[in-house]
mmCIF file of C-alpha atoms in Angstrom:
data_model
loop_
_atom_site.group_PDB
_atom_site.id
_atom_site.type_symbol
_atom_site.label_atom_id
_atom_site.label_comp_id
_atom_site.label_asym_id
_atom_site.label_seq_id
_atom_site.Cartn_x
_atom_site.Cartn_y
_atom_site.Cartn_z
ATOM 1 C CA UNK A 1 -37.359 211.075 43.534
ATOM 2 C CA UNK A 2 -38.079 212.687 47.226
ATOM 3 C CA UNK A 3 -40.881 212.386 49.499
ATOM 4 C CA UNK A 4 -42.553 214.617 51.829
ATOM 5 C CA UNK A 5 -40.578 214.080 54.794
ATOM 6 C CA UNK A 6 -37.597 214.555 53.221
ATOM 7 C CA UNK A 7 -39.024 217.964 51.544
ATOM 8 C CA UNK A 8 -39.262 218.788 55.664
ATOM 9 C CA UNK A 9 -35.785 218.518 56.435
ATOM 10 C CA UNK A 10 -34.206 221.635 58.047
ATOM 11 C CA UNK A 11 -30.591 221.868 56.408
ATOM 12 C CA UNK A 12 -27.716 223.680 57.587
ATOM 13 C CA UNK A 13 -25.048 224.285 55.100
ATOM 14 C CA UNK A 14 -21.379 225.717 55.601
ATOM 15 C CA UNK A 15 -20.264 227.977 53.795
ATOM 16 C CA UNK A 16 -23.761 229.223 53.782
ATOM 17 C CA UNK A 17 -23.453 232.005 51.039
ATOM 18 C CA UNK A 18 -23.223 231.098 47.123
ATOM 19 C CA UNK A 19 -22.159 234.387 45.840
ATOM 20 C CA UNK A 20 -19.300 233.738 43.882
ATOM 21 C CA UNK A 21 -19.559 229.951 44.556
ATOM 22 C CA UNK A 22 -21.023 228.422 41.867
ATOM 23 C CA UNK A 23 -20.558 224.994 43.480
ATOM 24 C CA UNK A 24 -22.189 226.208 46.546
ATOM 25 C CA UNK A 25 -25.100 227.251 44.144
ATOM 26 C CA UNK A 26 -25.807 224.907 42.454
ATOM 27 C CA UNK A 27 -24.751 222.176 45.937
ATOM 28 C CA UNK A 28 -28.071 224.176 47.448
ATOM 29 C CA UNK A 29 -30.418 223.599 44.417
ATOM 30 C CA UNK A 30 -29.972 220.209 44.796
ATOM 31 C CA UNK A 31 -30.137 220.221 48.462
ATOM 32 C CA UNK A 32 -33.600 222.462 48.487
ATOM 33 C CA UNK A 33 -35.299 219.382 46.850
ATOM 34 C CA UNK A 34 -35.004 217.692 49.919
ATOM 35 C CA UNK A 35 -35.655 220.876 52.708
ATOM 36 C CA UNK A 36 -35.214 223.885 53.389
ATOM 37 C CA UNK A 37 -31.642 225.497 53.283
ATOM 38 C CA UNK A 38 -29.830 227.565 56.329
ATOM 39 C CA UNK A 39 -26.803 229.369 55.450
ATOM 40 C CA UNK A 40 -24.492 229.079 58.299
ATOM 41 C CA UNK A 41 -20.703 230.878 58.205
ATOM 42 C CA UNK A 42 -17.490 228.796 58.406
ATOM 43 C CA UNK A 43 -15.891 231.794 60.727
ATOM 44 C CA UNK A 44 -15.018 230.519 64.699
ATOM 45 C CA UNK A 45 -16.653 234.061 65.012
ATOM 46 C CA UNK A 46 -20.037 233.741 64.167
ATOM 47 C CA UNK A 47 -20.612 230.837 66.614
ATOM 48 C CA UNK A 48 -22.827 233.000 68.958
ATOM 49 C CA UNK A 49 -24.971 233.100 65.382
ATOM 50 C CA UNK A 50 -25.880 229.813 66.415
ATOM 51 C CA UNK A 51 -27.324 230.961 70.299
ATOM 52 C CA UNK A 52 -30.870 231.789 67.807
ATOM 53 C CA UNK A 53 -31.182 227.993 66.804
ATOM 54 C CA UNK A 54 -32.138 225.908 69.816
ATOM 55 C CA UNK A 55 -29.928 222.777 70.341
ATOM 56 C CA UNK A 56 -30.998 220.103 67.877
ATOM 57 C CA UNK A 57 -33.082 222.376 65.887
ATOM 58 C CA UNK A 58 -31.318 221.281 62.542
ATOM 59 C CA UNK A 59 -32.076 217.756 60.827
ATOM 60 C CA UNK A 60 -28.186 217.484 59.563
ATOM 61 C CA UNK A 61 -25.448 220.445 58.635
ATOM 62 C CA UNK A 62 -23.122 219.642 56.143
ATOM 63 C CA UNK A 63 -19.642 220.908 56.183
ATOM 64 C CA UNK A 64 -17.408 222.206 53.592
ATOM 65 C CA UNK A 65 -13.443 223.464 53.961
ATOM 66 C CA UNK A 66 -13.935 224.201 57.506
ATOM 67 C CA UNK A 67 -10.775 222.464 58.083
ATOM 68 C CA UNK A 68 -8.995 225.728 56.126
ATOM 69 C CA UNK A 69 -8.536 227.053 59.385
ATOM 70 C CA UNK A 70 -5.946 224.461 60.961
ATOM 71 C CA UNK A 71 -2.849 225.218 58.577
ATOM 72 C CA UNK A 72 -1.399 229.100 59.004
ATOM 73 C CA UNK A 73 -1.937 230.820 55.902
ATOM 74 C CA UNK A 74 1.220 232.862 56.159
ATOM 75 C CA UNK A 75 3.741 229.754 57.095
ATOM 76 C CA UNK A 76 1.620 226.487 55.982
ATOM 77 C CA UNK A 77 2.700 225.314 58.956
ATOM 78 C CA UNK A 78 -0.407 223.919 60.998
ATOM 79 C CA UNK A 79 -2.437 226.283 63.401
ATOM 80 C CA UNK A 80 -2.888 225.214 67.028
ATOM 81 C CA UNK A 81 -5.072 227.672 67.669
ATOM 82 C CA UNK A 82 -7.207 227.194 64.261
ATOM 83 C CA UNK A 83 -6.529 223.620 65.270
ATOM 84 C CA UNK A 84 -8.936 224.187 68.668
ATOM 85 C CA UNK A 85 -10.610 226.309 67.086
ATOM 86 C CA UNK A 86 -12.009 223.799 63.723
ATOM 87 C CA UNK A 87 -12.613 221.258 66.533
ATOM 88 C CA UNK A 88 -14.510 223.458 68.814
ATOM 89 C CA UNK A 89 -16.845 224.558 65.705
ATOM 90 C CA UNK A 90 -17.331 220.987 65.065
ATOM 91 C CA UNK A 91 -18.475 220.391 68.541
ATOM 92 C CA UNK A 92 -20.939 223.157 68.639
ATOM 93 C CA UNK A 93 -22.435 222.662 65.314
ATOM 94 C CA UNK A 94 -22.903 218.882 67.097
ATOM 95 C CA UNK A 95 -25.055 220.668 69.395
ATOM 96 C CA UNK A 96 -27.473 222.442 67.267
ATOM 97 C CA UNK A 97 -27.953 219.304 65.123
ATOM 98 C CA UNK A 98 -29.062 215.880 64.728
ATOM 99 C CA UNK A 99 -26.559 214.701 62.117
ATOM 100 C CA UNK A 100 -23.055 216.573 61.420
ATOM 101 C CA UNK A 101 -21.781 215.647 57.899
ATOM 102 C CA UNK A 102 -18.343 216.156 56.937
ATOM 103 C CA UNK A 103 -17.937 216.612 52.857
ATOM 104 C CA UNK A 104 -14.241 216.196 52.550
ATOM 105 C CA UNK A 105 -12.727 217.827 49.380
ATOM 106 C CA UNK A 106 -9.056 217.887 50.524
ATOM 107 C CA UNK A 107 -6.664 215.558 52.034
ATOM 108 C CA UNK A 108 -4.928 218.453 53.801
ATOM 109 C CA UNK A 109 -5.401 222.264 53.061
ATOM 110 C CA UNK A 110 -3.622 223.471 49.708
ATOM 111 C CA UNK A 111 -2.185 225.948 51.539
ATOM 112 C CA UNK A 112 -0.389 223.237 53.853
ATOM 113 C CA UNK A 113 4.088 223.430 54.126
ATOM 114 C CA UNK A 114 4.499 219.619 52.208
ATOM 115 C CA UNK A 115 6.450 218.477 55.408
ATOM 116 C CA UNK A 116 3.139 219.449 57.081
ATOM 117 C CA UNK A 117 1.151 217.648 55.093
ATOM 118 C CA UNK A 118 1.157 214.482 57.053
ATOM 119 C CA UNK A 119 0.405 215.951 60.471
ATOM 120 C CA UNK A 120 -2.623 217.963 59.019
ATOM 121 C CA UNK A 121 -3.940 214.869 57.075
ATOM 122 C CA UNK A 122 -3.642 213.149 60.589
ATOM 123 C CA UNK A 123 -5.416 215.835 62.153
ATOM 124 C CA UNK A 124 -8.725 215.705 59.173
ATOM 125 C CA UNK A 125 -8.694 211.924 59.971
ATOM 126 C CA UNK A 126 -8.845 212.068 63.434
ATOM 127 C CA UNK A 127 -11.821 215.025 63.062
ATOM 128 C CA UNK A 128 -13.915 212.728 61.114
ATOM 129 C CA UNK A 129 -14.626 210.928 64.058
ATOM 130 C CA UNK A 130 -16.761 213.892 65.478
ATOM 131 C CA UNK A 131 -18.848 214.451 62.686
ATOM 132 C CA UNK A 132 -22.111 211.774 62.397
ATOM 133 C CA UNK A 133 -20.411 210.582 58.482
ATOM 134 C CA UNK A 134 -17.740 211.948 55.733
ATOM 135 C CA UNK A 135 -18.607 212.101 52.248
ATOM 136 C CA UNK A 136 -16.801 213.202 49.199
ATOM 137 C CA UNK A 137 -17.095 213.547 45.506
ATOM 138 C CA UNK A 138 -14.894 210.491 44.712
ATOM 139 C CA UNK A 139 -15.838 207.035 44.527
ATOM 140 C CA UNK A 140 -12.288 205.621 45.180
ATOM 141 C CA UNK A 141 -12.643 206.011 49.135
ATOM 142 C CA UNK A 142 -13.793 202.552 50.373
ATOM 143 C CA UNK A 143 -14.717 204.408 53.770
ATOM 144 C CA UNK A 144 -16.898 207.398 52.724
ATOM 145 C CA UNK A 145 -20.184 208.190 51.275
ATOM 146 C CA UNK A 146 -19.808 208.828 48.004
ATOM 147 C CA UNK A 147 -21.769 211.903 46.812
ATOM 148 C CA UNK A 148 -21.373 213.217 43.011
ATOM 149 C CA UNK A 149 -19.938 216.343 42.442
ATOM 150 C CA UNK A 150 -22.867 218.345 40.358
ATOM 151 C CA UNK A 151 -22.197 219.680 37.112
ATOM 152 C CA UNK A 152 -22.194 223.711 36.558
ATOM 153 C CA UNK A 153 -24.538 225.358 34.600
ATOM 154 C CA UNK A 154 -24.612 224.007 31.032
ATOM 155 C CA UNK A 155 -23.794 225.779 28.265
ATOM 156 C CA UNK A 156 -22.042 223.540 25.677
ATOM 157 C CA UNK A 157 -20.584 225.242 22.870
ATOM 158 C CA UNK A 158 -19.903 223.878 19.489
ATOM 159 C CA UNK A 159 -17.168 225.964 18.503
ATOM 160 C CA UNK A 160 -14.289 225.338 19.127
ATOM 161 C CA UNK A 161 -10.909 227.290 19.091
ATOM 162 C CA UNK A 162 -7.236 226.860 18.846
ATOM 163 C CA UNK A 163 -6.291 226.983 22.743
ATOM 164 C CA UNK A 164 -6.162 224.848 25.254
ATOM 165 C CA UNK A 165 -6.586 226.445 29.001
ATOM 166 C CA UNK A 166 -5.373 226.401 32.375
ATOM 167 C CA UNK A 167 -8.726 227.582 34.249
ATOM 168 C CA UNK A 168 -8.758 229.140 38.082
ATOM 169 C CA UNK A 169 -6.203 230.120 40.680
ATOM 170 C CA UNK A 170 -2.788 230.330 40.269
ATOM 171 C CA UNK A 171 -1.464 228.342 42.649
ATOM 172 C CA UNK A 172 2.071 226.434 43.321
ATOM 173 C CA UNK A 173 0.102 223.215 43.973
ATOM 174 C CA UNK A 174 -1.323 223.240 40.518
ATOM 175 C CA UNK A 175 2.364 222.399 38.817
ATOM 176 C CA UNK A 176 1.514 224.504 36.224
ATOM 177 C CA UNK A 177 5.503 225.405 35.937
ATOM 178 C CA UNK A 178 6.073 221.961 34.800
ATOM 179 C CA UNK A 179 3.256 221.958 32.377
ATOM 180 C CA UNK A 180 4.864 225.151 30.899
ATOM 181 C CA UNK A 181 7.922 223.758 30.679
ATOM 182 C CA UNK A 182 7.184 220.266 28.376
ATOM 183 C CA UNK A 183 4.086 222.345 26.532
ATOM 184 C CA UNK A 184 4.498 222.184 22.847
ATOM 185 C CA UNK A 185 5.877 225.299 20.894
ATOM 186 C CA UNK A 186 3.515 224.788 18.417
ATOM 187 C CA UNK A 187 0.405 224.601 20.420
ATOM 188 C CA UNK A 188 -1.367 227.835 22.368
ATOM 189 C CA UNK A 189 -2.198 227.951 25.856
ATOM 190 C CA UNK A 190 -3.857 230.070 28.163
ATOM 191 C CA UNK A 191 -3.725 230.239 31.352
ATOM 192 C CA UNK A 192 -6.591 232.439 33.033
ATOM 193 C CA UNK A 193 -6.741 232.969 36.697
ATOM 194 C CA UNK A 194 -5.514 235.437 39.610
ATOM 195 C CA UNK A 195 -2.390 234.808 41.000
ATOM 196 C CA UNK A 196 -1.245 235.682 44.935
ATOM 197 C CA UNK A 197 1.881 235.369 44.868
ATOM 198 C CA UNK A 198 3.484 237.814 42.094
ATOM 199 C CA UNK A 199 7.187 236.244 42.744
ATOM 200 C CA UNK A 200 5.809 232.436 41.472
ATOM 201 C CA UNK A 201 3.761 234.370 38.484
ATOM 202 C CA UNK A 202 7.202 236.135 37.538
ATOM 203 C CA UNK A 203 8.612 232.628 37.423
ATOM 204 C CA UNK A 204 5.774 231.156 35.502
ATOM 205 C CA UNK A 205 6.168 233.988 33.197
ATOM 206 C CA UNK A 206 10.053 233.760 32.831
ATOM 207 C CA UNK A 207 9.665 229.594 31.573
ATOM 208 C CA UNK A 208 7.276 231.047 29.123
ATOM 209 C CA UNK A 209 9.038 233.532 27.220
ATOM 210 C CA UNK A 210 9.542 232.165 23.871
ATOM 211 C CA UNK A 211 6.210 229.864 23.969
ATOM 212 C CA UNK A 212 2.455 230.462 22.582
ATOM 213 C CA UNK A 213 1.277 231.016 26.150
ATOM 214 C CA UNK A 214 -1.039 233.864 27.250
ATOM 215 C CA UNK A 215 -1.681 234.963 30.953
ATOM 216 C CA UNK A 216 -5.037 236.544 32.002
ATOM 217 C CA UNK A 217 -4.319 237.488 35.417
ATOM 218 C CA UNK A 218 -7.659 238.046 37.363
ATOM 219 C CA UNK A 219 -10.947 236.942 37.956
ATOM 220 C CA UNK A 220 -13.450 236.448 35.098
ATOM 221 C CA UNK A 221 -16.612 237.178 34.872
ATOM 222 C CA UNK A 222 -18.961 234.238 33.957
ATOM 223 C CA UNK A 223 -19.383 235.055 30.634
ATOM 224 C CA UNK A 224 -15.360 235.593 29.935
ATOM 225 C CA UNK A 225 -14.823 231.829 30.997
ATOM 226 C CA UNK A 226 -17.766 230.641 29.856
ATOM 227 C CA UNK A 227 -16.207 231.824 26.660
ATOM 228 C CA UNK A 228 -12.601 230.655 27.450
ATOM 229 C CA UNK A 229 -13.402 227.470 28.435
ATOM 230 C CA UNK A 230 -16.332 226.752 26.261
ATOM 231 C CA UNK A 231 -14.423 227.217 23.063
ATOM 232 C CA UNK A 232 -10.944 225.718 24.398
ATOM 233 C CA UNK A 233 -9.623 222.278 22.807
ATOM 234 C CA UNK A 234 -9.385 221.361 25.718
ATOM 235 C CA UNK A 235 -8.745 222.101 29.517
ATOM 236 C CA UNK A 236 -5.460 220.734 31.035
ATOM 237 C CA UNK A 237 -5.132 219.859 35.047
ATOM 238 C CA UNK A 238 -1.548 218.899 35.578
ATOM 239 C CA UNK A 239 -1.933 218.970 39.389
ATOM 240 C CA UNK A 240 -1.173 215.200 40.550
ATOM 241 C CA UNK A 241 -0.283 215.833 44.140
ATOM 242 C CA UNK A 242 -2.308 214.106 46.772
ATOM 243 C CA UNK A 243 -4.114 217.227 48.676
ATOM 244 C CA UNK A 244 -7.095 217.252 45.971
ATOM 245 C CA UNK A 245 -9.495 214.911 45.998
ATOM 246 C CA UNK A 246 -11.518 216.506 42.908
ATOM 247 C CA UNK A 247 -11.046 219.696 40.852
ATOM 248 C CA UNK A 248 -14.486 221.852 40.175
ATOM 249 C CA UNK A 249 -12.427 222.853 36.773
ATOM 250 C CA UNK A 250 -13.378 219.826 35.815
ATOM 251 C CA UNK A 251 -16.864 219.747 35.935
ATOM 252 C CA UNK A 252 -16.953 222.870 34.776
ATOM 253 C CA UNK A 253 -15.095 221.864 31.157
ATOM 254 C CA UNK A 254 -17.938 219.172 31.365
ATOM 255 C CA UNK A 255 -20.886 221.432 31.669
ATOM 256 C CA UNK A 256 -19.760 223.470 28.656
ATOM 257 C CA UNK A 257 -18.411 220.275 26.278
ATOM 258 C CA UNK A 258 -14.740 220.851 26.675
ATOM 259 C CA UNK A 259 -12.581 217.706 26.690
ATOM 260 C CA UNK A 260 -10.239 217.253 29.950
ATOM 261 C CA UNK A 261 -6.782 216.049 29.365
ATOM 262 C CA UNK A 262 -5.486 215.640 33.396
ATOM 263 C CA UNK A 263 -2.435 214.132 35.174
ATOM 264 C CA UNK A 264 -3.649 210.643 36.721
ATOM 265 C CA UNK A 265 -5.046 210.815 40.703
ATOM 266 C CA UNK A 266 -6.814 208.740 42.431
ATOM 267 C CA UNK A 267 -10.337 210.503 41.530
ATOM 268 C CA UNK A 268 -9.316 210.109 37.660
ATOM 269 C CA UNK A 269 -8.017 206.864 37.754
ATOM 270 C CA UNK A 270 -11.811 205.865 39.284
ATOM 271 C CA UNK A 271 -13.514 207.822 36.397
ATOM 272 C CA UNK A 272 -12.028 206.105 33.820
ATOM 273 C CA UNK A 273 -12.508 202.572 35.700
ATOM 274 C CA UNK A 274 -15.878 203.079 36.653
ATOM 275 C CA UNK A 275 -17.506 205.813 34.581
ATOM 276 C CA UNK A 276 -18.007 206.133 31.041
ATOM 277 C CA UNK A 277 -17.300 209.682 30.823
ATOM 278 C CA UNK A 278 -16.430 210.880 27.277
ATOM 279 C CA UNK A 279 -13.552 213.622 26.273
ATOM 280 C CA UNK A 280 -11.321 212.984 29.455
ATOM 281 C CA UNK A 281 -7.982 211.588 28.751
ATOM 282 C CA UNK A 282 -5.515 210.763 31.865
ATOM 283 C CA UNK A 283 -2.234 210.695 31.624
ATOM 284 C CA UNK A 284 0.878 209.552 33.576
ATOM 285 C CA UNK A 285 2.537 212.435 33.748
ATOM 286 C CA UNK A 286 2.960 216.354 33.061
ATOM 287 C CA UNK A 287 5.742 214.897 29.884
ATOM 288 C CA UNK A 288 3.066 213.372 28.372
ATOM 289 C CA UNK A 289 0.675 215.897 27.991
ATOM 290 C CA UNK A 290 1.946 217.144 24.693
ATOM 291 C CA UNK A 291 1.785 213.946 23.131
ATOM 292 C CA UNK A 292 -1.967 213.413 24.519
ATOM 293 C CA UNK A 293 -2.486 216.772 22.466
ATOM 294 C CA UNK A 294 -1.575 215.790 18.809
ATOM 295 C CA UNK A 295 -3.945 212.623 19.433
ATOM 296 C CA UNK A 296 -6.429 214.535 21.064
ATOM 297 C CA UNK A 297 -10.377 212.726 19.291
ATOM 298 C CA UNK A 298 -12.448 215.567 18.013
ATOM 299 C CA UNK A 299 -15.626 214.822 20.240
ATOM 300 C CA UNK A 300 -18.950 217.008 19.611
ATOM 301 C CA UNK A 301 -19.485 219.650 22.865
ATOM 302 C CA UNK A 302 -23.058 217.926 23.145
ATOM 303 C CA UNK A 303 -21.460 214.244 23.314
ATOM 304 C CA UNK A 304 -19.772 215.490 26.025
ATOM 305 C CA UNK A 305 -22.439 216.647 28.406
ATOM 306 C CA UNK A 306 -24.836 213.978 27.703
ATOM 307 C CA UNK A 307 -22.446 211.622 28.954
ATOM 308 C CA UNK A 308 -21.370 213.597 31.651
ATOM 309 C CA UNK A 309 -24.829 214.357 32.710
ATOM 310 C CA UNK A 310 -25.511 210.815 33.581
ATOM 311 C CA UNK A 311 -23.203 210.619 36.771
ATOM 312 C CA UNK A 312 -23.177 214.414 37.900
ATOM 313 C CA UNK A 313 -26.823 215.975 37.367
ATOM 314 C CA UNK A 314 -28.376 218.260 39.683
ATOM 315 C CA UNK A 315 -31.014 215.224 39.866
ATOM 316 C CA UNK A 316 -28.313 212.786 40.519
ATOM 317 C CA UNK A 317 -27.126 215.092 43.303
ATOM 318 C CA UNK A 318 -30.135 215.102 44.948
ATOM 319 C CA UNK A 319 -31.039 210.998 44.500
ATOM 320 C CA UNK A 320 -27.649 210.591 46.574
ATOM 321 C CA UNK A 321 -28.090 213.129 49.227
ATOM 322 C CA UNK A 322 -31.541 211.984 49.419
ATOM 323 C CA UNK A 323 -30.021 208.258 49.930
ATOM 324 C CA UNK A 324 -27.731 209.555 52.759
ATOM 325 C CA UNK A 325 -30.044 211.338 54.749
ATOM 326 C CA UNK A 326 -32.251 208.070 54.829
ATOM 327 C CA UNK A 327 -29.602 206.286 55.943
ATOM 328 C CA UNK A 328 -28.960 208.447 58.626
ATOM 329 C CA UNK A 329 -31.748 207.711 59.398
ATOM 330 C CA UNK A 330 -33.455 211.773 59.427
ATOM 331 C CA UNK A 331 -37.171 211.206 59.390
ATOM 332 C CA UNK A 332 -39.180 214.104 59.785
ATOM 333 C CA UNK A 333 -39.424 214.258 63.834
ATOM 334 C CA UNK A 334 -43.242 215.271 63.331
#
């Protein structure tokens, strides 16, 4: 699947740290098949980090969520200075390397004012021209590399429960008030994440008095939502704005052999054109989630994952990296 020179490769990856990260994990397993892996920090502050790499020393660095910085967290407003500041990182990551890749996994930040929204995407677009090639986990961009998200670690469980989950932050942008709102009575749901902002989780609590919801407010440890998720129904992503390209809840249902039933985007709409992934239903709308519900198809946990583990394998990770570094043409200098 590799070759020697690519084993050679000297690979800088931001955000350099995986604790807590199982994406970046599991991102860097795939990524040590091909060379060996620098962590490098996403903060404007660490720069002079760089001053002990001499210029060019990397092959590539590959770039996650550094464009965080260019939207005020407080306002969502955009950041001039984080605005300087993301394009002066770029710019001196350029220096220390011979390819700068971009992995894109939000239009604009999530964070991001929605009357912002269009200024900040306009800002991402024009920083793509400083970076050597985007990529992204979503096959539906005509002008990007695609690269396949990789699956978590898999634990498929054959058991199944009565729930269905809402897995992660609790966040605005998720809609999860509307999915509250047109969730069937008769159905349970839980919805497990932390939540920053205790005014919106009073609200979200307040639409579900009366319902069979359950909150678990805080972080999980791996083997709570391993357990939540793995014996779930199903997990539900009613986000449907355009700021997500792809949701890591999703491929984490898939790595345990939980079904998906998600509001239609882009990404999803390509999935079920182009993939044959099984247990993921798409629908138009929050509405018609509880109707996708009652004719939810009992699919074994297994089924699931092997299907699942055709497009988005650690070894399918690495076969498309590898094919993007050779066509960046990052030979082994020696």
């Amino acid at each position: 699947m590799t070759n020697n020179t690519a084993r050679r490769l000297k690979i800088g990856y931001v955000p350099g740290h995986a604790e807590g990260n199982a994406y970046v994990q599991r991102t860097q397993e795939a990524l040590a098949e091909l060379g060996q892996i620098y962590p490098l920090s996403p903060s404007t502050k660490s720069l002079w980090r760089l001053l002990k790499f001499r210029p060019g020393f990397f092959d590539v660095i590959i770039v996650n969520w550094l464009e965080y910085k260019i939207a005020n967290p407080a306002t969502g407003r955009p950041s001039w200075a984080g605005v300087l500041a993301y394009f002066m990182q770029i710019l001196s990551f350029r220096i220390f390397c011979r390819r700068l890749i971009y992995l894109r996994h939000n239009t604009y930040p999530h964070h991001a004012r929605s009357r912002s929204a269009n200024t900040l995407t306009r800002i991402i677009d024009l920083s793509e021209h400083f970076y050597s090639t985007t990529a992204t986990h979503s096959g539906h961009f005509t002008d990007k590399y695609y690269v396949p998200h990789p699956l978590y670690q898999e634990h498929p469980l054959a058991t199944k429960g009565d729930h269905f989950i809402v897995f992660g932050r609790v966040m605005p942008y998720k809609n999860i008030e509307q999915l509250i709102r047109h969730f069937p009575a008769d159905e349970q749901l839980i919805i497990a994440g932390p939540c920053d902002d205790p005014p919106y989780f009073r609200k979200l609590q307040t639409i579900a008095e009366g319902k069979n919801i359950e909150f678990i407010s805080r972080f999980l440890s791996e083997d709570e939502a391993q357990h939540l998720v793995g014996t779930a129904r199903g997990l539900i992503l009613s986000h449907a704005d355009n700021d997500m390209i792809v949701s890591g809840s999703f491929f984490y249902a898939l790595s345990l052999g939980t079904p998906v039933i998600a509001v239609k985007t882009p990404f999803f709409n390509w999935v079920q054109r182009e993939l044959d992934v099984e247990g993921l239903t798409v629908v138009d709308e929050v509405e018609s989630i509880g109707l996708a519900l009652k004719q939810q198809v009992h699919l074994p946990a297994e089924t699931i994952l092997r299907s699942a583990r055709k497009y988005f394998s650690l070894a399918t990770v690495t076969t498309c990296w590898d094919a993007l570094f050779a066509q960046l043409q990052l030979q082994d200098p020696t």
